[in-house]
């Protein structure tokens, strides 16, 4: 039975194409760039701005640039950047004044670092724990020996010289004695505290043995030429300072953050004082103190390596910042997590290691990466204490009589900016990847 | 390189990286024992201390340290350079990190007396000068009335400038900037007629102009900046070695002894030359060196004039005329105390 006055559509009407003004390039332009008079004006202004920046930049860095040539005549002829100068000095930017015949050692360290980072950073590659242990324990020692040449002379100093002449033998005797004292103290302490004496002794003995192996490794003469840190420079110094700062500031930062939230008043106070003092002082001041004041305090005849002073300063400075970043993460963990961990019978360190820190650190990845990036860029400050990091080496070379020209300095700075950007951008991209993988970002 | 036990646990490994023996009273003995001279140098100053692409140091200040090494070891390569910036240079010397500071350092009374330093000589008589465009058509600073002068803010340069123009009753206009690069750019862009700083600096900065040959440095020098090597006070033997190394360089030029002819000069009959090359007298051993110390300096590094010409002289990009740094016999101030 059908009612002719009622029309019931039996099939869907075919979809009409979207209005032409909203599809394709024209539509996209219209909706996104020229949707109103005001937006049109802004778009045109932005285009003008981009053109006025990009065109001269491209002209200067690519079109008018000089790519090859010898000496300042080549640079003088250039209307654009003088890449010939960067090319000539590139090895120095990478190695500083490291002896040319010994640069394979630096290459080897670079390669190990790169390989280690790849193994650690690509999630699919297994055996993360072993790699991490290798990078944190073996790699620093190997890198130290390779870069400096190793062969430290350990000759002790506790036993007076007239009783026993300085020698490696004396050092190891003293080392054994100190170890024995430390072990005895630890055993007494453990017994007093009611902890397991055997376990305490085992842990401490293992740590002391590792230290002994490290000392042995750096003191064995492996036949490499000694290269003083005064000859290090360029990317080498930048990476040494940055990588050391990053790896040292992370565990120190965790400890300080935990200390600041601790219930033990002495630990808390010490952490607070440490953090506030180091955060309250500019890094430049720290470096200045280390390079200008510290030598005057030391007994005459004792000089501490300048690079080492800078490393310590940078590491302590950044661990204070890192502590505050990590404390932010700790505070974001709900109380219930702590209580649940306690209810499961976990001790303090177990709770932190297995429940709290994994969640807290994951939360503060953006903060940590921000710290790392600013640390990487802060390495340029070592220039003021006469260390030649990447930027310092570039600045120094631009002043050479054979290359000085109106564009030499600018070319060097552009190159420096580009390299720093690559590093920092790489770091933030990787952090983004980790965040997505751990899925902690706040999705809209 | 030595390390003691307490340091291992205290400052750990890094101490050893640079734990150098130093600052005892007898620097010469220390230097001989360790086998090289530790010389504080400018990280980068055209003509005075620069490292080339291979990291080889060169420059006037550098060559002085090489001369010192030649005097002590008969080997100009037995020297290590510590690049130092202006703020840390004196600390490095006082703390014994370096043996000698050869880093374009101005000899002033306060530094010589109250800082515990001793200046051993003047390797380069510098002073504030004026850079102008040749097109400006002036040949003397006294014609710079009503000029716009570019300079750095907050330096003695600015004060010297004011003194000079006031005392000559010339009105002028200062265009001051914070950084050297800005000053040079302003000058290049024509925002001022004159660029003033130390003359050696003017020659170096001129290289960074688009057309260096269109600019000239006026003959007037309006301040005194004697630059020379510095040692610690309280070690007269070492002071003598450094001082007489400098005098040997100047004496060699006065006597016409050059790197090329020093071997023939050793047989010269001239008594002054005989004393210089050590054929007569015991002058070297008097300062703790071998008797042919001065001949070694010239053979390995050259005389003062050769060092000057090689690093900053007219044939180099800097093209600095001898001027005040000429020998006293040729109207300059370089005067070698007699070796006798």
XYZ file of C-alpha atoms in Angstrom:
784
model
C 0.000 0.000 0.000
C 1.509 3.177 -1.056
C 0.680 6.737 -0.451
C 1.637 8.884 -3.405
C 1.654 12.066 -1.367
C 4.466 10.768 0.731
C 7.910 10.664 -0.786
C 10.377 8.411 0.883
C 13.829 8.455 -0.454
C 15.083 4.957 -1.001
C 18.751 5.745 -1.586
C 21.189 8.311 -0.221
C 21.582 11.408 -2.358
C 25.028 11.426 -4.000
C 27.510 13.535 -2.085
C 28.151 16.903 -3.672
C 31.723 18.052 -4.016
C 32.684 20.639 -1.470
C 32.330 24.241 -2.678
C 35.258 25.019 -4.907
C 36.299 27.904 -2.718
C 37.047 25.570 0.191
C 39.044 22.807 -1.484
C 42.450 22.520 -3.062
C 45.268 24.952 -2.783
C 43.042 27.917 -3.342
C 40.623 26.802 -0.661
C 43.386 26.137 1.827
C 44.892 29.536 1.145
C 41.537 31.172 1.502
C 40.602 29.573 4.799
C 44.037 29.720 6.396
C 45.729 32.811 5.029
C 43.188 35.167 3.478
C 40.007 34.540 5.445
C 39.510 38.197 6.271
C 40.916 41.545 5.374
C 42.954 41.652 8.610
C 44.355 38.170 8.037
C 45.210 39.060 4.458
C 47.215 42.038 5.653
C 49.020 39.905 8.240
C 49.772 37.233 5.651
C 51.231 39.732 3.225
C 53.332 41.291 5.979
C 54.585 37.874 7.044
C 55.489 36.970 3.477
C 57.363 40.238 3.086
C 59.223 39.582 6.328
C 60.164 36.033 5.339
C 61.338 37.134 1.911
C 63.389 39.965 3.364
C 65.128 37.572 5.751
C 65.414 34.389 3.749
C 66.542 35.851 0.435
C 69.570 37.762 1.798
C 70.443 34.833 4.080
C 70.433 32.397 1.196
C 72.351 34.829 -0.951
C 74.947 35.375 1.754
C 75.372 31.793 2.864
C 74.989 29.966 -0.445
C 74.852 32.037 -3.622
C 77.567 34.595 -2.946
C 79.633 32.393 -0.677
C 83.199 31.378 -1.432
C 83.686 27.635 -1.152
C 87.343 27.202 -1.839
C 90.498 29.223 -1.870
C 93.566 30.003 0.129
C 93.938 32.761 2.679
C 92.328 36.102 3.151
C 92.425 37.043 -0.551
C 89.783 34.402 -1.183
C 87.618 35.783 1.629
C 88.143 39.383 0.573
C 86.774 38.542 -2.865
C 83.579 37.196 -1.344
C 80.343 39.139 -1.077
C 78.981 36.298 1.000
C 80.186 33.842 3.559
C 83.736 32.536 3.325
C 83.371 28.772 3.692
C 86.923 28.285 2.481
C 88.034 29.554 5.877
C 85.701 27.198 7.713
C 86.982 24.343 5.566
C 90.604 25.171 6.306
C 89.975 25.373 10.024
C 87.451 22.558 10.343
C 89.925 20.097 11.919
C 90.810 22.719 14.502
C 87.132 23.357 15.239
C 86.736 19.634 15.901
C 89.968 18.805 17.742
C 91.424 22.120 18.888
C 95.188 21.993 18.953
C 95.256 18.278 19.648
C 98.411 16.906 17.948
C 97.541 15.879 14.413
C 99.180 12.455 14.652
C 97.190 11.659 17.792
C 93.776 12.690 16.536
C 92.747 9.102 15.880
C 92.410 8.826 19.634
C 89.802 11.558 19.676
C 88.073 9.939 16.700
C 87.954 6.666 18.575
C 86.366 8.346 21.596
C 83.850 10.124 19.362
C 83.018 6.821 17.693
C 82.594 4.999 20.994
C 80.383 7.761 22.301
C 78.252 7.773 19.156
C 77.950 3.993 19.136
C 77.096 3.911 22.832
C 74.436 6.587 22.382
C 72.875 4.769 19.449
C 72.812 1.484 21.378
C 71.214 3.231 24.321
C 68.786 5.414 22.453
C 67.262 3.066 19.899
C 64.600 1.155 21.845
C 64.708 -1.991 19.704
C 68.324 -2.803 20.538
C 68.483 -5.171 23.536
C 70.917 -5.337 26.478
C 70.360 -1.786 27.656
C 71.643 -2.539 31.142
C 74.969 -3.913 29.977
C 75.443 -1.023 27.553
C 74.632 1.522 30.224
C 77.066 -0.074 32.642
C 79.721 -0.063 29.924
C 79.099 3.588 29.075
C 79.116 4.712 32.692
C 82.004 2.619 34.006
C 84.273 1.530 31.181
C 83.823 4.309 28.659
C 84.896 7.220 30.922
C 88.086 5.393 31.881
C 88.883 4.410 28.304
C 88.094 7.933 27.106
C 90.272 9.427 29.822
C 93.207 7.197 28.938
C 92.778 7.769 25.212
C 92.398 11.531 25.438
C 95.070 12.320 28.007
C 97.378 9.412 27.290
C 96.879 7.859 30.722
C 99.902 6.793 32.697
C 99.170 8.827 35.835
C 101.956 8.569 38.354
C 100.393 7.390 41.581
C 102.979 7.629 44.317
C 100.995 7.942 47.514
C 101.508 10.579 50.162
C 100.228 9.350 53.518
C 103.490 7.706 54.525
C 106.155 10.414 54.885
C 108.752 10.547 52.103
C 111.664 9.822 54.432
C 110.035 6.611 55.637
C 109.260 5.343 52.185
C 110.150 6.927 48.853
C 107.253 7.951 46.624
C 106.383 5.078 44.332
C 103.430 3.205 42.931
C 104.209 0.510 45.493
C 103.760 2.989 48.351
C 100.490 4.147 46.819
C 99.042 0.659 46.684
C 100.152 -0.108 50.235
C 98.384 3.027 51.368
C 95.374 2.198 49.264
C 95.143 -1.200 50.922
C 95.451 0.360 54.359
C 92.748 2.936 53.684
C 90.477 0.230 52.302
C 90.980 -1.883 55.428
C 90.129 1.082 57.652
C 87.053 1.891 55.593
C 85.849 -1.715 55.659
C 86.347 -1.926 59.420
C 84.447 1.314 59.936
C 81.621 0.150 57.700
C 81.411 -3.183 59.504
C 81.261 -1.452 62.885
C 78.627 0.963 61.631
C 76.543 -1.833 60.126
C 76.701 -3.865 63.335
C 75.679 -0.813 65.348
C 72.777 -0.101 63.019
C 71.743 -3.696 63.058
C 72.196 -4.108 59.302
C 73.759 -7.103 57.599
C 77.511 -6.873 58.159
C 78.353 -9.354 55.427
C 76.309 -7.557 52.800
C 77.681 -4.150 53.731
C 81.223 -5.446 53.526
C 80.563 -7.141 50.217
C 79.108 -3.993 48.657
C 81.860 -1.724 49.913
C 84.583 -4.173 48.919
C 83.119 -4.362 45.426
C 83.087 -0.566 45.151
C 86.678 -0.295 46.378
C 87.765 -3.022 43.985
C 86.158 -1.182 41.078
C 87.950 2.001 42.159
C 91.229 0.083 42.349
C 90.729 -1.251 38.827
C 89.976 2.262 37.586
C 93.084 3.654 39.284
C 95.161 0.828 37.865
C 93.777 1.483 34.386
C 94.593 5.193 34.450
C 98.031 4.654 35.959
C 99.276 1.962 33.572
C 101.531 3.435 30.925
C 99.863 2.312 27.717
C 102.477 3.956 25.538
C 100.288 6.815 24.348
C 101.782 10.276 24.104
C 100.591 12.562 26.892
C 98.351 15.327 25.527
C 97.723 18.167 27.945
C 94.253 19.582 28.199
C 95.627 22.998 27.201
C 95.850 21.569 23.689
C 92.302 20.283 23.677
C 89.800 22.484 22.005
C 86.845 22.902 19.720
C 84.096 20.292 19.672
C 86.236 18.049 21.871
C 86.081 20.453 24.817
C 82.430 21.258 24.202
C 81.492 17.584 24.210
C 83.698 16.695 27.176
C 82.175 19.494 29.249
C 78.608 18.839 28.094
C 78.660 15.062 28.362
C 80.397 15.078 31.733
C 78.027 17.745 32.998
C 74.987 15.815 31.846
C 76.021 12.420 33.184
C 77.221 13.817 36.495
C 74.312 16.162 37.086
C 71.678 13.466 36.643
C 72.540 11.164 39.610
C 73.636 14.125 41.727
C 70.381 15.871 40.919
C 68.339 12.829 41.922
C 70.201 12.553 45.222
C 69.801 16.259 45.950
C 66.109 16.190 45.084
C 65.551 13.211 47.366
C 67.652 14.901 50.038
C 65.592 18.041 49.867
C 62.411 16.026 50.432
C 63.985 13.863 53.100
C 62.703 13.738 56.685
C 66.241 13.828 58.055
C 66.925 17.447 59.013
C 70.692 17.408 58.368
C 70.358 15.850 54.936
C 67.514 18.192 54.056
C 69.378 21.268 55.221
C 72.550 20.253 53.414
C 70.639 19.682 50.184
C 68.785 22.967 50.462
C 71.970 24.887 51.157
C 73.807 23.204 48.296
C 71.010 23.779 45.809
C 70.331 27.369 46.790
C 73.994 28.364 46.859
C 74.755 26.915 43.448
C 71.551 28.203 41.930
C 72.104 31.609 43.447
C 75.477 32.070 41.778
C 75.879 32.689 38.041
C 77.868 30.058 36.172
C 80.334 32.734 35.082
C 81.111 33.460 38.713
C 81.671 29.782 39.402
C 84.057 29.507 36.465
C 85.865 32.689 37.439
C 86.308 31.531 40.995
C 87.680 28.249 39.733
C 90.131 29.822 37.322
C 91.226 33.056 39.001
C 90.719 32.576 42.742
C 91.278 28.871 43.314
C 94.942 28.874 42.155
C 95.698 31.543 44.753
C 94.237 29.416 47.555
C 96.169 26.299 46.623
C 99.636 25.756 48.038
C 102.253 26.986 45.618
C 103.378 24.303 43.230
C 99.980 22.649 43.096
C 97.925 23.474 40.063
C 94.691 21.741 39.270
C 93.997 21.274 35.618
C 91.865 24.087 34.247
C 89.553 21.821 32.298
C 88.995 19.670 35.352
C 88.121 22.732 37.420
C 85.593 23.764 34.793
C 84.139 20.237 34.674
C 83.580 20.162 38.420
C 82.042 23.625 38.397
C 79.696 22.848 35.529
C 78.663 19.492 36.994
C 77.863 20.891 40.460
C 76.115 23.924 39.015
C 73.877 21.818 36.810
C 73.132 19.216 39.442
C 71.513 21.980 41.509
C 69.220 22.855 38.609
C 68.598 19.210 37.847
C 67.637 18.618 41.491
C 64.880 21.195 41.288
C 63.569 19.795 38.014
C 63.442 16.307 39.484
C 61.887 17.549 42.715
C 59.061 18.904 40.583
C 58.485 15.379 39.323
C 58.646 13.891 42.807
C 56.016 16.311 44.017
C 53.684 15.343 41.211
C 53.534 11.713 42.360
C 50.399 11.225 44.449
C 50.871 10.316 48.106
C 49.025 7.087 47.484
C 51.950 5.794 45.448
C 54.316 6.244 48.355
C 51.887 4.687 50.779
C 51.163 1.757 48.492
C 54.879 1.112 48.118
C 55.298 1.208 51.864
C 52.322 -1.078 52.324
C 53.999 -3.598 50.021
C 56.905 -3.619 52.449
C 59.425 -1.874 50.207
C 62.294 -0.023 51.843
C 63.053 3.614 51.052
C 65.502 2.972 48.220
C 63.402 0.169 46.786
C 60.360 2.419 46.798
C 62.246 5.233 45.100
C 63.928 3.001 42.557
C 60.943 0.910 41.569
C 57.864 3.044 42.165
C 58.507 6.739 42.509
C 61.494 7.720 40.377
C 60.386 5.910 37.196
C 57.157 7.865 37.285
C 58.692 11.127 38.426
C 61.515 11.175 35.874
C 59.097 10.349 33.096
C 57.025 13.376 34.042
C 59.927 15.786 33.915
C 61.509 14.746 30.623
C 60.818 18.164 29.087
C 62.456 19.847 32.049
C 65.486 17.568 31.959
C 65.976 18.061 28.256
C 65.609 21.799 28.721
C 68.384 21.659 31.315
C 70.559 19.553 29.044
C 70.121 21.917 26.124
C 70.932 24.964 28.202
C 73.921 23.099 29.646
C 75.129 22.348 26.139
C 74.924 26.000 25.219
C 76.396 27.136 28.542
C 79.563 25.254 27.683
C 80.507 28.305 25.615
C 81.092 30.145 28.897
C 84.304 28.194 29.480
C 85.789 30.604 26.953
C 86.115 33.220 29.675
C 88.490 31.033 31.632
C 90.685 30.517 28.611
C 89.416 27.140 27.485
C 88.696 26.866 23.812
C 85.369 25.243 23.268
C 83.815 25.084 19.812
C 82.798 28.741 19.744
C 86.040 29.928 21.339
C 88.102 28.082 18.782
C 86.117 29.690 15.990
C 86.541 33.144 17.487
C 90.260 32.666 17.936
C 90.780 31.429 14.405
C 88.881 34.327 12.854
C 91.662 36.535 14.154
C 94.459 34.878 12.257
C 96.493 37.140 10.006
C 96.192 34.744 7.102
C 92.406 34.709 7.095
C 91.236 38.018 8.616
C 88.675 39.699 6.389
C 85.319 41.451 6.745
C 83.376 38.190 6.362
C 85.620 35.741 8.202
C 84.126 36.379 11.625
C 80.535 36.268 10.387
C 81.138 33.010 8.509
C 82.536 31.435 11.639
C 79.577 32.553 13.727
C 77.047 31.265 11.203
C 78.789 27.918 11.161
C 78.820 27.833 14.975
C 75.131 28.688 15.167
C 74.311 25.963 12.679
C 76.266 23.290 14.558
C 74.818 24.254 17.944
C 71.354 24.201 16.445
C 71.901 20.713 15.035
C 72.916 19.419 18.446
C 70.146 21.116 20.399
C 67.479 20.291 17.844
C 68.643 16.677 17.851
C 68.330 16.527 21.612
C 64.830 17.975 21.684
C 63.696 15.715 18.836
C 64.928 12.658 20.671
C 63.224 13.816 23.852
C 60.012 14.242 21.903
C 60.367 10.697 20.601
C 60.922 9.308 24.101
C 57.938 11.223 25.420
C 55.663 9.870 22.718
C 56.949 6.375 23.351
C 56.324 6.598 27.069
C 53.081 8.379 26.267
C 53.312 10.876 29.051
C 52.520 13.943 27.010
C 49.219 15.507 27.861
C 47.178 14.709 24.818
C 44.517 17.093 23.827
C 102.912 14.419 36.584
C 102.488 13.348 40.153
C 99.562 12.718 42.348
C 99.384 12.083 46.025
C 97.104 9.863 47.940
C 94.836 12.404 49.526
C 94.250 14.007 46.175
C 93.037 10.742 44.726
C 90.072 10.649 47.047
C 89.630 14.378 47.188
C 89.936 15.854 43.782
C 90.226 12.484 42.055
C 91.654 12.046 38.650
C 91.530 15.524 37.215
C 94.097 16.885 39.626
C 96.635 14.727 37.943
C 95.801 16.110 34.533
C 97.737 19.193 35.351
C 99.456 18.693 38.636
C 102.643 20.389 37.642
C 105.571 21.208 39.798
C 106.205 24.928 39.689
C 106.494 28.127 41.622
C 109.516 27.356 43.724
C 112.183 30.027 43.903
C 114.496 28.614 41.232
C 112.382 28.758 38.110
C 115.372 28.111 35.857
C 116.107 24.817 37.607
C 112.459 23.839 37.391
C 112.371 24.691 33.709
C 115.520 22.700 33.028
C 114.162 19.768 35.037
C 110.853 19.587 33.251
C 112.454 20.228 29.884
C 110.338 23.067 28.567
C 109.302 26.661 29.214
C 105.649 27.201 30.076
C 104.709 30.454 28.414
C 101.481 32.379 28.885
C 100.256 33.760 25.574
C 97.383 35.653 24.074
C 94.798 33.223 22.663
C 94.440 35.201 19.483
C 96.009 38.502 18.488
C 97.085 39.024 14.918
C 100.846 39.355 14.611
C 101.514 38.752 18.290
C 100.090 35.330 19.019
C 97.912 33.242 16.746
C 97.604 29.547 16.054
C 97.281 28.520 12.419
C 95.115 25.785 10.921
C 97.479 23.111 12.192
C 97.623 24.601 15.670
C 101.142 25.964 15.209
C 101.686 29.120 17.210
C 103.298 32.169 15.654
C 103.682 35.839 16.447
C 105.980 38.342 18.074
C 105.140 37.337 21.650
C 105.368 33.671 20.672
C 108.806 34.124 19.145
C 110.061 35.659 22.352
C 109.162 32.475 24.207
C 110.837 30.428 21.499
C 113.941 32.576 21.897
C 113.865 31.874 25.617
C 113.643 28.145 24.931
C 116.514 28.441 22.461
C 118.626 30.232 25.061
C 118.025 27.534 27.665
C 117.759 24.350 25.610
C 119.151 25.360 22.206
C 115.784 24.158 20.931
C 112.993 26.649 20.152
C 110.343 23.927 20.249
C 110.844 23.223 23.946
C 108.129 25.624 24.938
C 104.484 25.077 25.772
C 101.916 27.796 25.432
C 99.058 28.456 27.805
C 96.440 30.691 26.200
C 95.326 33.215 28.809
C 92.750 35.950 28.773
C 93.422 39.371 30.208
C 91.817 38.650 33.573
C 93.610 35.458 34.455
C 97.059 36.223 33.074
C 98.558 37.583 36.302
C 97.021 34.868 38.460
C 98.516 32.246 36.187
C 101.935 33.808 36.632
C 101.621 34.354 40.384
C 100.378 30.830 41.020
C 103.251 29.304 39.069
C 101.070 27.865 36.326
C 103.351 29.550 33.794
C 107.026 30.516 33.915
C 106.831 33.654 31.832
C 103.996 35.799 30.569
C 104.508 37.003 27.020
C 101.103 38.355 26.258
C 101.083 41.980 25.031
C 101.069 43.199 28.611
C 101.591 46.915 29.245
C 104.400 47.796 31.612
C 102.933 50.084 34.246
C 104.168 51.123 37.645
C 101.366 49.513 39.604
C 101.847 46.180 37.867
C 105.603 46.341 38.283
C 105.474 47.224 41.962
C 102.324 46.052 43.696
C 101.319 42.970 41.716
C 104.493 41.068 42.504
C 105.598 41.087 38.886
C 108.733 42.106 37.051
C 108.849 43.323 33.484
C 111.889 42.048 31.661
C 111.918 44.393 28.697
C 109.821 45.970 25.976
C 109.281 43.729 22.988
C 106.922 46.202 21.360
C 106.392 49.913 21.972
C 102.716 50.342 21.332
C 100.504 53.356 21.790
C 97.169 54.735 20.789
C 96.906 55.777 17.161
C 94.362 56.903 14.600
C 93.033 55.094 11.554
C 91.521 57.255 8.804
C 90.401 56.891 5.222
C 93.033 58.021 2.785
C 90.238 59.861 0.980
C 89.927 62.140 3.996
C 93.176 63.754 2.939
C 94.778 64.254 6.346
C 98.372 63.405 7.098
C 98.538 64.287 10.780
C 96.306 63.835 13.786
C 96.555 67.565 14.384
C 94.356 68.086 11.320
C 91.512 66.121 12.887
C 89.637 69.113 14.243
C 85.839 68.566 14.292
C 86.282 64.906 13.431
C 83.889 62.179 14.510
C 85.963 59.586 16.345
C 84.947 55.957 16.848
C 86.164 54.208 19.970
C 85.251 51.647 22.591
C 83.360 52.807 25.655
C 84.869 52.680 29.096
C 88.482 52.204 28.060
C 91.541 54.322 28.682
C 91.444 54.872 24.933
C 88.495 57.177 25.411
C 90.294 59.156 28.131
C 93.508 59.479 26.126
C 91.447 60.707 23.218
C 89.792 63.384 25.324
C 93.159 64.514 26.713
C 94.746 64.737 23.301
C 91.995 66.712 21.620
C 91.534 69.035 24.594
C 95.191 69.808 24.928
C 95.377 70.635 21.234
C 92.193 72.729 21.374
C 90.422 70.652 18.791
C 86.662 70.094 19.030
C 85.613 66.512 18.263
C 82.703 64.146 18.557
C 82.949 60.719 20.140
C 81.037 57.799 18.654
C 81.515 55.048 21.219
C 80.454 51.401 21.135
C 80.625 48.537 23.563
C 82.448 46.052 21.366
C 85.376 46.220 19.032
C 83.405 44.639 16.185
C 80.756 47.328 16.484
C 83.362 50.070 16.433
C 84.897 48.676 13.281
C 81.509 48.305 11.628
C 80.593 51.867 12.483
C 83.855 53.080 11.017
C 83.375 50.982 7.889
C 79.848 52.299 7.504
C 81.110 55.857 7.647
C 79.488 56.821 10.935
C 82.822 58.310 11.948
C 85.954 59.648 10.263
C 88.536 58.249 12.629
C 88.966 54.966 14.459
C 91.234 55.037 17.475
C 92.735 52.261 19.578
C 96.244 50.902 20.139
C 98.246 51.148 16.921
C 98.975 47.422 16.709
C 95.261 46.823 17.067
C 94.535 49.327 14.310
C 96.801 47.442 11.912
C 95.054 44.201 12.820
C 91.542 45.625 12.541
C 92.412 47.231 9.214
C 92.697 43.713 7.766
C 89.031 43.202 8.496
C 87.972 46.179 6.389
C 86.683 45.544 2.890
C 89.498 47.579 1.288
C 92.365 47.793 3.763
C 94.538 49.770 1.376
C 92.085 52.680 1.333
C 92.858 53.353 4.972
C 95.979 54.614 6.709
C 97.314 54.958 10.211
C 98.417 58.451 11.152
C 101.962 58.863 12.478
C 100.957 60.365 15.844
C 100.973 58.033 18.828
C 99.203 59.655 21.775
C 99.752 57.202 24.615
C 102.431 54.900 25.957
C 101.820 51.172 25.874
C 105.130 49.384 26.281
C 104.420 45.670 25.895
C 106.829 43.099 27.188
C 107.455 39.771 28.870
C 106.732 39.460 32.594
C 108.059 37.150 35.312
C 107.362 36.680 39.012
C 109.160 38.840 41.536
C 111.648 37.139 43.820
C 113.562 35.008 41.360
C 116.402 37.171 40.110
C 118.164 34.413 38.222
C 115.122 33.670 36.098
C 114.468 37.381 35.682
C 118.020 37.757 34.339
C 117.585 34.931 31.870
C 114.395 36.445 30.491
C 115.776 39.987 30.489
C 119.002 39.060 28.724
C 117.188 36.945 26.195
C 115.439 40.127 25.185
C 118.695 42.126 25.164
C 120.370 39.396 23.130
C 117.698 39.760 20.467
C 118.267 43.521 20.246
C 122.066 43.258 20.483
C 122.079 40.743 17.656
C 120.339 43.205 15.403
C 122.652 46.014 16.455
C 125.674 43.853 15.670
C 124.212 42.692 12.368
C 124.041 39.072 13.458
C 121.214 37.289 11.685
C 119.883 33.771 11.526
C 121.697 33.385 8.210
C 125.140 34.638 9.195
C 125.425 33.630 12.844
C 127.673 30.664 12.034
C 130.203 32.877 10.230
C 129.983 35.441 12.982
C 131.269 32.868 15.437
C 134.714 33.345 13.893
C 134.450 37.129 13.797
C 137.282 39.180 15.250
C 134.991 41.970 16.462
C 135.298 41.838 20.287
C 131.641 42.720 20.804
C 130.562 39.891 18.521
C 133.039 37.543 20.166
C 131.467 38.245 23.516
C 128.004 37.833 22.027
C 128.590 34.420 20.476
C 130.468 33.233 23.549
C 133.907 33.038 21.999
C 135.137 35.364 24.716
C 134.110 35.664 28.340
C 131.786 33.562 30.465
C 128.580 35.533 30.112
C 126.271 32.578 29.555
C 127.358 30.656 32.609
C 126.862 33.797 34.707
C 123.099 33.484 34.170
C 123.024 29.700 34.376
C 123.093 29.002 30.645
C 125.625 27.680 28.189
C 128.140 30.140 26.830
C 126.710 30.138 23.312
C 123.219 30.946 24.581
C 122.947 34.169 22.588
C 124.225 32.572 19.390
C 121.652 29.799 19.856
C 118.852 32.340 20.134
C 119.815 33.978 16.858
C 120.474 30.675 15.092
C 117.104 29.260 16.061
C 114.796 32.270 16.147
C 116.641 35.230 14.601
C 117.373 38.701 15.905
C 114.816 41.278 17.010
C 114.501 42.821 13.562
C 113.932 39.430 11.947
C 111.265 38.557 14.494
C 109.580 41.905 13.949
C 109.649 41.629 10.152
C 108.450 38.046 10.158
C 105.420 38.676 12.343
C 104.251 42.255 12.001
C 106.632 43.959 9.581
C 105.923 45.593 6.230
C 105.996 42.308 4.291
C 103.226 40.750 6.429
C 99.522 41.467 6.017
C 99.768 43.752 9.061
C 102.450 45.911 7.476
C 103.567 47.761 10.602
C 106.526 50.127 10.159
C 109.343 49.843 12.691
C 108.728 53.327 14.109
C 109.473 53.428 17.838
C 110.501 49.809 17.650
C 113.461 50.556 15.474
C 116.949 50.398 16.939
C 118.092 53.460 18.858
C 120.671 54.021 16.126
C 117.858 54.350 13.599
C 115.595 56.657 15.550
C 113.732 54.065 17.585
C 113.782 53.031 21.225
C 115.154 49.480 21.061
C 118.459 49.588 22.890
C 120.366 46.451 23.833
C 122.369 46.734 27.027
C 125.967 45.813 26.254
C 127.119 42.266 26.872
C 130.462 42.647 28.586
